[in-house]
XYZ file of C-alpha atoms in Angstrom:
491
model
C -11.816 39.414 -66.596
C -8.225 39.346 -67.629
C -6.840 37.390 -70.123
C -3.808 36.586 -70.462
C -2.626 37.280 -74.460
C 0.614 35.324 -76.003
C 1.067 38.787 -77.976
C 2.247 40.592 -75.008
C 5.073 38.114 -74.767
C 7.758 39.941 -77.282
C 10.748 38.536 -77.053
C 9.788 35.977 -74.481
C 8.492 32.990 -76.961
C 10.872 30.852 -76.705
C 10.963 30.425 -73.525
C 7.453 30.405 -73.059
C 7.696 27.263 -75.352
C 9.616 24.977 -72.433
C 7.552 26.157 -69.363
C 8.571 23.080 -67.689
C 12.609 24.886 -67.668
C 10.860 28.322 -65.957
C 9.549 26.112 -62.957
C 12.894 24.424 -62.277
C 14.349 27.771 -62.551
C 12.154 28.937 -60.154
C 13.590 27.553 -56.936
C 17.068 27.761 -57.785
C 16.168 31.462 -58.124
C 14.932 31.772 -55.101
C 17.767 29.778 -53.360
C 20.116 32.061 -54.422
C 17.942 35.323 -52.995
C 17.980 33.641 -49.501
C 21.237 32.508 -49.191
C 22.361 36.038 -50.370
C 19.979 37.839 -47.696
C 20.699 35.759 -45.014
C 24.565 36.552 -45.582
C 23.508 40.451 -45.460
C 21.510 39.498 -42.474
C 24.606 37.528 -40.817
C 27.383 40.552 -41.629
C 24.794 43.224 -40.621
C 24.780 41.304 -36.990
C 28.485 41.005 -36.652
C 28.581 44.677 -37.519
C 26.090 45.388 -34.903
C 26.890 43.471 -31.931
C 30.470 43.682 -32.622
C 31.347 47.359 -34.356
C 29.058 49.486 -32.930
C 30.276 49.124 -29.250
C 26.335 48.952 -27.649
C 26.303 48.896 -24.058
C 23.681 46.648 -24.289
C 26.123 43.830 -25.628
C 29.361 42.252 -23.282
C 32.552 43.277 -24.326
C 33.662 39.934 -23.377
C 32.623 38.070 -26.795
C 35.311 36.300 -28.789
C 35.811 39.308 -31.897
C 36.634 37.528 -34.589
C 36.022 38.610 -38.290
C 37.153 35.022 -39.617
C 35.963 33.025 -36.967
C 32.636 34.281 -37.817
C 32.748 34.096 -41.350
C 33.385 30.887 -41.554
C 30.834 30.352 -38.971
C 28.338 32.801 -41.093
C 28.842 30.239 -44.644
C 27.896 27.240 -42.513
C 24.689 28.929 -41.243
C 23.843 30.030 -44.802
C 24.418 26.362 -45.784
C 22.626 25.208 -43.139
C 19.570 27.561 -43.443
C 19.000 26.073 -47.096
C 19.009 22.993 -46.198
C 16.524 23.895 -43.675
C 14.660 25.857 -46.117
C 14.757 22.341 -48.404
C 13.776 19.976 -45.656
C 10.599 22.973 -44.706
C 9.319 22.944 -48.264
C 10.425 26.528 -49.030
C 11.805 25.176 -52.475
C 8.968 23.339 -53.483
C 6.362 24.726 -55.812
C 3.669 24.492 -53.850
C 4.886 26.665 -51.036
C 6.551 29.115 -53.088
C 4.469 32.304 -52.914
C 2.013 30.659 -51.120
C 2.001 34.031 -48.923
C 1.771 34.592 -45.225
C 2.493 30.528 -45.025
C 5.900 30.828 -46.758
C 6.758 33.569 -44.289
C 5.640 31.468 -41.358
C 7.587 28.702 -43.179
C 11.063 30.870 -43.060
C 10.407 32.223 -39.673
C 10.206 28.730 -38.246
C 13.403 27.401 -40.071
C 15.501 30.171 -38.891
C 14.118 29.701 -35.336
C 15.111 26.636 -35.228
C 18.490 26.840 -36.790
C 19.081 29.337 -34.104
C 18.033 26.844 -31.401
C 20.547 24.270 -32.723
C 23.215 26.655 -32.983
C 22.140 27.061 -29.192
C 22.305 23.225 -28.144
C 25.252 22.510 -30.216
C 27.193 25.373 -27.941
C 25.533 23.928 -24.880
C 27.367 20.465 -25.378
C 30.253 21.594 -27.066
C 31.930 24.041 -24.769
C 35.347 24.833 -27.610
C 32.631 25.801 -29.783
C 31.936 29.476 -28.575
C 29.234 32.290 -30.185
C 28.111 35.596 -29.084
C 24.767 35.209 -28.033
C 23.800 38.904 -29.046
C 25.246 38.007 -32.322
C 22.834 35.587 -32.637
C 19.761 37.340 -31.550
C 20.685 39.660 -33.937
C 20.748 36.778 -36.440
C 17.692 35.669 -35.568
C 15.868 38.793 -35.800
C 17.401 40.496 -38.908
C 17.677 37.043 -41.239
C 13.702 36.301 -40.235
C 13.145 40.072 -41.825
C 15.542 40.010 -44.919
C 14.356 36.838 -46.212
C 10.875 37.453 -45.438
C 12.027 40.912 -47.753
C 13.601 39.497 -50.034
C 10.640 36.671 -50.849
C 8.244 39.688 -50.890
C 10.467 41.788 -53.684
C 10.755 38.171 -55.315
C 7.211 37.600 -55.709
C 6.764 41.181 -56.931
C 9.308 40.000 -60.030
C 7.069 37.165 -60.683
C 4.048 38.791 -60.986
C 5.656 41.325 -63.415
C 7.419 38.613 -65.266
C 4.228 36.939 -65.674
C 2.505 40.159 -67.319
C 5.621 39.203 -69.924
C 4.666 35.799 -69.945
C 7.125 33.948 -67.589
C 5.980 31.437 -65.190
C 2.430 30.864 -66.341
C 0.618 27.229 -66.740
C -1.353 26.695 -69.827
C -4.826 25.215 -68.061
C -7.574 24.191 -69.398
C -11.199 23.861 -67.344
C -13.095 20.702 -67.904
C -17.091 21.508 -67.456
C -18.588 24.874 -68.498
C -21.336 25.321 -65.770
C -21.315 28.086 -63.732
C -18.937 26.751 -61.623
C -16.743 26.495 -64.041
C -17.269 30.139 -64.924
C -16.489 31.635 -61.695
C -13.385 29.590 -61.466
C -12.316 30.723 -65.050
C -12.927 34.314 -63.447
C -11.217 33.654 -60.412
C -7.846 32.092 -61.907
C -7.622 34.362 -64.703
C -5.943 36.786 -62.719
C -3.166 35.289 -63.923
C -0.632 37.519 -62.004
C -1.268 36.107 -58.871
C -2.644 32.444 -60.106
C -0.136 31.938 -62.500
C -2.748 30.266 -64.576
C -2.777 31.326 -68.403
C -6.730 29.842 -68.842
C -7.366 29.200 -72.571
C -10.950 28.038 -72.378
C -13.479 25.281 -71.626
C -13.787 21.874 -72.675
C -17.228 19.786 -72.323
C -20.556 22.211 -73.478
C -23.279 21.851 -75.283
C -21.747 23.599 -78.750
C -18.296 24.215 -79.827
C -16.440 27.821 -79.765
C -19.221 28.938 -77.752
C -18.511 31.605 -75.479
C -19.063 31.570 -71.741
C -17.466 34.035 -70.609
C -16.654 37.789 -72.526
C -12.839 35.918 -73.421
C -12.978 32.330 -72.859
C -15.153 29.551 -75.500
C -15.273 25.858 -75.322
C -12.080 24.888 -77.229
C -14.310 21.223 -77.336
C -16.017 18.094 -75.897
C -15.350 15.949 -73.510
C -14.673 13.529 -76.070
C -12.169 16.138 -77.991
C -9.955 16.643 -74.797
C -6.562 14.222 -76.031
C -7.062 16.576 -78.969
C -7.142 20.079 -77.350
C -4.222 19.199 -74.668
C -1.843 18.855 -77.789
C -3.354 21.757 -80.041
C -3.238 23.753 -76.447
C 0.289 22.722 -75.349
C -1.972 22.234 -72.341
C 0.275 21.681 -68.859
C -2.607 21.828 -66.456
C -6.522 20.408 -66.138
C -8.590 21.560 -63.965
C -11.977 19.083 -63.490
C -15.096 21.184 -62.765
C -16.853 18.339 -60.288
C -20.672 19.725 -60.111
C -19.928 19.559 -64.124
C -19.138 16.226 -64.521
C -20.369 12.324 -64.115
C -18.618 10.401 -61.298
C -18.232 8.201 -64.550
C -16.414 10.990 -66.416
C -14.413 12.201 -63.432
C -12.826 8.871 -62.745
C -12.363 7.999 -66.930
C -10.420 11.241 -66.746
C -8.690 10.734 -63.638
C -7.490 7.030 -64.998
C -5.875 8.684 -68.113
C -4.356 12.111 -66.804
C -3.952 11.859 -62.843
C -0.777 10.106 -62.495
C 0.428 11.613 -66.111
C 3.568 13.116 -66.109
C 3.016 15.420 -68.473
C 0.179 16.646 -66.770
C -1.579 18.498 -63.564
C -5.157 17.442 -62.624
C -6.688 19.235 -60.129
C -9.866 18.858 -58.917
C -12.591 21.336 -57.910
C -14.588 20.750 -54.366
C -17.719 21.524 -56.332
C -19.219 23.780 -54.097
C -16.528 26.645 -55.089
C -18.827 28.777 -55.734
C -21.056 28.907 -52.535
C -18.414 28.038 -50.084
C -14.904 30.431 -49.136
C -14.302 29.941 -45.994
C -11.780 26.474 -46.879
C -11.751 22.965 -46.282
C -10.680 20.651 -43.995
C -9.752 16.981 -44.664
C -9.467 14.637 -41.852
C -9.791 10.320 -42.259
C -12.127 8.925 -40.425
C -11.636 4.805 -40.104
C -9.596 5.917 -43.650
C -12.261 7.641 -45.270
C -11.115 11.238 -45.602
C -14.253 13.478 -45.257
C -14.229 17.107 -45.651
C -15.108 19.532 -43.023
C -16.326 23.414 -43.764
C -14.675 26.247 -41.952
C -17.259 28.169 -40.246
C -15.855 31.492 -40.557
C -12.956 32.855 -43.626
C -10.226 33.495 -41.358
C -8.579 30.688 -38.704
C -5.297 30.605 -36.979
C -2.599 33.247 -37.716
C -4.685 34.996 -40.227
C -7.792 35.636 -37.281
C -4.826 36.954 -34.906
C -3.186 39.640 -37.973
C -6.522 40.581 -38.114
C -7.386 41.623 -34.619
C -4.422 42.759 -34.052
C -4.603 45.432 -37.019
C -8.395 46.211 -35.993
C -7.487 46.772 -32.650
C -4.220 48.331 -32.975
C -5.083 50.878 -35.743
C -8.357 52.083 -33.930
C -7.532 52.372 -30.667
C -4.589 54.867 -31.673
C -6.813 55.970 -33.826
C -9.570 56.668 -31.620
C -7.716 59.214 -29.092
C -7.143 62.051 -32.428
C -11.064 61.460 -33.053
C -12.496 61.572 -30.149
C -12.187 65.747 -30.227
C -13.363 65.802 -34.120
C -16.765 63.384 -33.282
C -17.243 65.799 -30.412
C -17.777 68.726 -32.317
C -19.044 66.732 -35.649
C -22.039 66.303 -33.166
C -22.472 69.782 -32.375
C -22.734 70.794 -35.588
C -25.381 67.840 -36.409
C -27.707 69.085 -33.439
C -27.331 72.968 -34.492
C -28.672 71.760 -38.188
C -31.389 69.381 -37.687
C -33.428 67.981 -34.956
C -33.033 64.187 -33.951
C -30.532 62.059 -32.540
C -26.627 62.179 -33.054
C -26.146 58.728 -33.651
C -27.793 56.960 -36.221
C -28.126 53.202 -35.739
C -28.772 50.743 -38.556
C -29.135 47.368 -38.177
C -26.687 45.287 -40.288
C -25.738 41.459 -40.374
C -22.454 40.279 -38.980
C -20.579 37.214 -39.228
C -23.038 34.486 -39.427
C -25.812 36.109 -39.474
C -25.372 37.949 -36.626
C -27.635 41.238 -36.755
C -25.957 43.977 -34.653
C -26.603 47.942 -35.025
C -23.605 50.069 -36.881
C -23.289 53.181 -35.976
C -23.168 56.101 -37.757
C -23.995 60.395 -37.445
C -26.692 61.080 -38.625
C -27.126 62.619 -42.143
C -30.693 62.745 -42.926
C -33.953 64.539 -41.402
C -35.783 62.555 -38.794
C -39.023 63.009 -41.405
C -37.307 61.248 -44.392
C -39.967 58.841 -44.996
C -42.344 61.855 -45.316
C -39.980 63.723 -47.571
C -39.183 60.289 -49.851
C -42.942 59.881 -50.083
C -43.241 63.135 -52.439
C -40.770 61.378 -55.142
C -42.172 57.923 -56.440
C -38.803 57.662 -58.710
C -36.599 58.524 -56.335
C -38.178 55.898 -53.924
C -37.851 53.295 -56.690
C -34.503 53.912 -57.200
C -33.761 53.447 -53.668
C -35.408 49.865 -53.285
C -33.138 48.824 -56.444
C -29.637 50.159 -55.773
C -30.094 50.996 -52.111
C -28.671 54.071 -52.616
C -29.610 57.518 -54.121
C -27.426 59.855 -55.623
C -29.617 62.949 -54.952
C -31.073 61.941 -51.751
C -33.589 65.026 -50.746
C -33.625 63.685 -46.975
C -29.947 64.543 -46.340
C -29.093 67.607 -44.550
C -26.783 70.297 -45.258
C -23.901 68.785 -42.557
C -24.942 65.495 -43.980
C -24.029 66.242 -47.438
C -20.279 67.190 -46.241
C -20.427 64.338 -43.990
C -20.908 62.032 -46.319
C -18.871 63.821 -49.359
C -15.838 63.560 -46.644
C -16.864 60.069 -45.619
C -16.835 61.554 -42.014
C -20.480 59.883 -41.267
C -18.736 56.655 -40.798
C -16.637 57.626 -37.862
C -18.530 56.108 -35.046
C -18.407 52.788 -36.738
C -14.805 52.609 -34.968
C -16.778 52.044 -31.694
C -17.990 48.681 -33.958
C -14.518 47.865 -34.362
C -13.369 48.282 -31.197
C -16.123 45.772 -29.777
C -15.460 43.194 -32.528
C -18.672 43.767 -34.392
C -16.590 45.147 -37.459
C -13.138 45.422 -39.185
C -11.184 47.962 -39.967
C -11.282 46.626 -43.742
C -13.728 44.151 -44.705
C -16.848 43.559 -47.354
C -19.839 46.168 -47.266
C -21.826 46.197 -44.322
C -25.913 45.164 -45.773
C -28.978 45.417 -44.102
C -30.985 41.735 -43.640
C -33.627 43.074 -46.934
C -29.949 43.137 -49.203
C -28.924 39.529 -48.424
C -31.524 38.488 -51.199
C -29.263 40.722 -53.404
C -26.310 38.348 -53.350
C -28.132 35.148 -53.947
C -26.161 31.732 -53.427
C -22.986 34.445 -52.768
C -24.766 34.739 -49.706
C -23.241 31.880 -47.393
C -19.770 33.858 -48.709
C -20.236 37.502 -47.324
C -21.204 36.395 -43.591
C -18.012 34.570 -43.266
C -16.061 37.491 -42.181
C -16.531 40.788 -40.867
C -17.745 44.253 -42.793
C -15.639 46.947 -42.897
C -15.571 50.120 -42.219
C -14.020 50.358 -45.667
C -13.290 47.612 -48.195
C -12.386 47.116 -51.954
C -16.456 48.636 -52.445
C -14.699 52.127 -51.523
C -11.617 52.292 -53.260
C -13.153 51.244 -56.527
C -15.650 53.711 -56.620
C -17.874 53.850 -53.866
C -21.370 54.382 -54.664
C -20.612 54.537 -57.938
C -20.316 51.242 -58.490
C -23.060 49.180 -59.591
C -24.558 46.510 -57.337
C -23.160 43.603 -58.806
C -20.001 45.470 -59.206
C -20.100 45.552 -55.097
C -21.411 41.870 -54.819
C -18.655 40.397 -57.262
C -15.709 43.207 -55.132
C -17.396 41.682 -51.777
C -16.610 37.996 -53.190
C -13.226 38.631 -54.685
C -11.788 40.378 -51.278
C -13.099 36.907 -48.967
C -11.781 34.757 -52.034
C -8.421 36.615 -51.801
C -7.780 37.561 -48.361
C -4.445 38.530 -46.681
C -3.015 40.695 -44.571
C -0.942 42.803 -46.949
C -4.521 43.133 -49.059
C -5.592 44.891 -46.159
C -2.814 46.949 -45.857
C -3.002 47.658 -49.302
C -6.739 48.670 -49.024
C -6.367 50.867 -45.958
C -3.641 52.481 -48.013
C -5.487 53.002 -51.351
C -8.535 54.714 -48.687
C -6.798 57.828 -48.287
C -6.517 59.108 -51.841
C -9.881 57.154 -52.431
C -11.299 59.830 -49.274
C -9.727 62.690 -50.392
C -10.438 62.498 -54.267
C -14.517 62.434 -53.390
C -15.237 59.898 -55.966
C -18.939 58.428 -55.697
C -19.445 59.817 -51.797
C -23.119 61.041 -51.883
């Protein structure tokens, strides 16, 4: 778990001591970045559609350098404001991810429909309409840029100790505990957690970093002795009683943030609906991980990827096979039934890399066997045959799952793929890992692969659903390669 240590601060103290000045900072910041790339964006356009002389583009457009920079500051004005009215300044959406993108892209679709209907009823008022295409298309991708690079210089100003909340967690149960290890990545939760309070004793330690700094009825105290800016309530910790006697005295504090847990955080993933019913607001569990935008990004890398994909391979399986039916007798194809989303049992397929008698050749080593039923994987495995071994050293036995893929049985990246005997493995974690799809690779593989203890994989498996996004797949599919190439734990 990390741990975020004042130490590593330097020369940053003092103004780590008003955090409150870093958030207000923060949007003004950020204001500044857009209105600078959409400028870039604007003057790249005219540049474009005006200087380069395309003969996709009329030559009939007023060619102006003033008219349009004037015209160019009012956009950039106009796009803030936009950006304001959105949300894209407020704390809550600020690297919130593929929303704040979705955000930007919206705001500067629209601002290019009302430049549109404002030169629809006001005919003096005249703009190039590849000019604004241009616009359109270049300012979506430079801000989107520039917020990416952005949050890149948060997350290393954090590691200096900019831009982090001092939180406590109120209720050391377990729940607590995977919260505290979920949030104290504080790069990317911006959550400096200093410990627990509410336990049985005092300074104990739940986790390897973080002890109860007190009890319940020592919590005024710690908030001042912890310059404490943030509480988070651990629900399946706490008393309805003790929920709402904290709730009374902190939730509409100024000086405070209380946040509440769902109490089922750590059994559930997949998100929460709220909807009223008759003005009761009830909450409704996602089915699956991924809804909406994030379920299309996702097809539309697993389908995209492996179907170019699949046209380079199709020569390498061909001959892959050859060489598995001139070493050992038995089938190509080796099918082994997995669970899918929900539950779903389905076979992935894979070449075959052991002799059809491995049962019979297991038998003859009682250790070996018992190794197997723990880990579920052997390092020396005597049923593998020689094209197995360099099958599986070159991770090449895990081709044909791209015929998974392609049917929607898999993804590309996703958690380990486990047979219905391993679900027992990941205990209440279990509800978590059918929520999405495995992959054909996953964090599992670029951490180590097989070797990688167990729990190592379950608490990898749980992090990637907790975490998802698109660019964490694209970093994962990236960090394959040298993962692949370098060999470690393939066996």
């Amino acid at each position: 778990m990390k741990v975020y240590d004042d130490r590593s601060a330097g020369t940053f103290n003092m103004l780590k001591a008003n955090s409150q000045n870093q958030w207000k900072l923060l949007p003004v910041m950020l204001a500044l970045l857009d209105a600078v790339m959409i400028f870039l964006a604007l003057n790249l356009a005219f540049f474009i559609r005006f200087r380069l002389n395309l003969s996709v583009f009329s030559a009939e457009a007023l060619d102006s350098p003033s008219y349009y920079t004037n015209l160019e500051l009012v956009m950039v004005a106009a796009s803030l404001l936009l950006f304001l009215m959105a949300g894209l300044y407020n704390l809550h959406n600020i690297l919130s991810g593929m929303r704040e993108y979705s955000l930007v892209f919206n705001s500067i679709t629209f601002l290019v429909i009302l430049v549109l209907v404002v030169a629809f009823l006001m005919p003096v008022f005249i703009v190039s309409r590849g000019w604004l295409l241009l616009t359109w298309v270049l300012a979506s991708f430079s801000v989107g840029i520039g917020r990416f690079a952005f949050r890149r210089f948060i997350f290393a100003a954090r590691r200096n100790g900019w831009f982090l909340r001092r939180t406590i967690i109120v209720g050391a149960n377990e729940e607590g505990r995977i919260l505290a290890e979920q949030l104290s990545d504080f790069t990317h939760s911006g959550y400096q957690i200093l410990g627990f309070v509410g336990g049985a004793v005092n300074n104990a330690t739940v986790t390897n970093q973080l002890h109860i700094l007190g009890g319940l009825d020592q919590l005024d105290q710690v908030l001042v002795e912890q310059n404490v800016e943030e509480i988070i309530l651990t629900t399946s910790a706490l008393s309805q009683e003790q929920i709402l006697t904290i709730f009374r005295r902190y939730g509409v504090s100024r000086q405070y943030t209380l946040r509440i847990s769902s109490g089922l955080y750590e059994v559930i993933t997949t998100g929460l609906q709220v909807k009223e019913f008759a003005g009761v607001p009830l909450f409704r569990i996602n089915h699956v991980r991924l809804t909406g935008m994030d379920l299309i990004l996702k097809y539309l890398m697993d389908y995209g990827i492996s179907l170019v994909l699949l046209i380079p391979l199709l020569p390498l399986m061909l001959l892959i096979s050859i060489a598995i039916l001139l070493d050992s007798r038995g089938q190509v194809i080796h099918k082994r039934r997995v669970l899918g989303v929900n539950g779903q049992p389905f076979y992935a397929l894979k070449f075959r890399t052991m002799a059809v008698n491995g049962d019979e050749i297991l038998a003859k080593y009682p250790d070996l066997k018992a190794e197997l039923e723990k880990n579920h994987k052997l390092k020396n495995d005597p049923r593998v045959t020689r094209v197995g071994a360099l099958l599986r050293k070159a991770s090449l036995d895990e081709l044909p799952q791209i015929f998974n893929v392609i049917i929607g049985q898999m993804s590309l990246v996703g958690p380990r793929m486990i047979s219905p005997e391993e679900i027992n493995e990941y205990e209440q974690s279990d509800i978590n890992l059918l929520t999405v799809k495995p992959g054909i690779t996953g964090l599992w593989q670029v951490s180590g692969r097989s070797d990688v203890t167990y729990r190592d994989r379950v608490r990898l498996d749980m992090y990637y659903i907790r975490n998802w996004s698109f660019w964490l797949d694209v970093q994962i599919l990236i960090r394959t390669i040298p993962a692949v190439l370098k060999r470690h734990g393939a066996y």
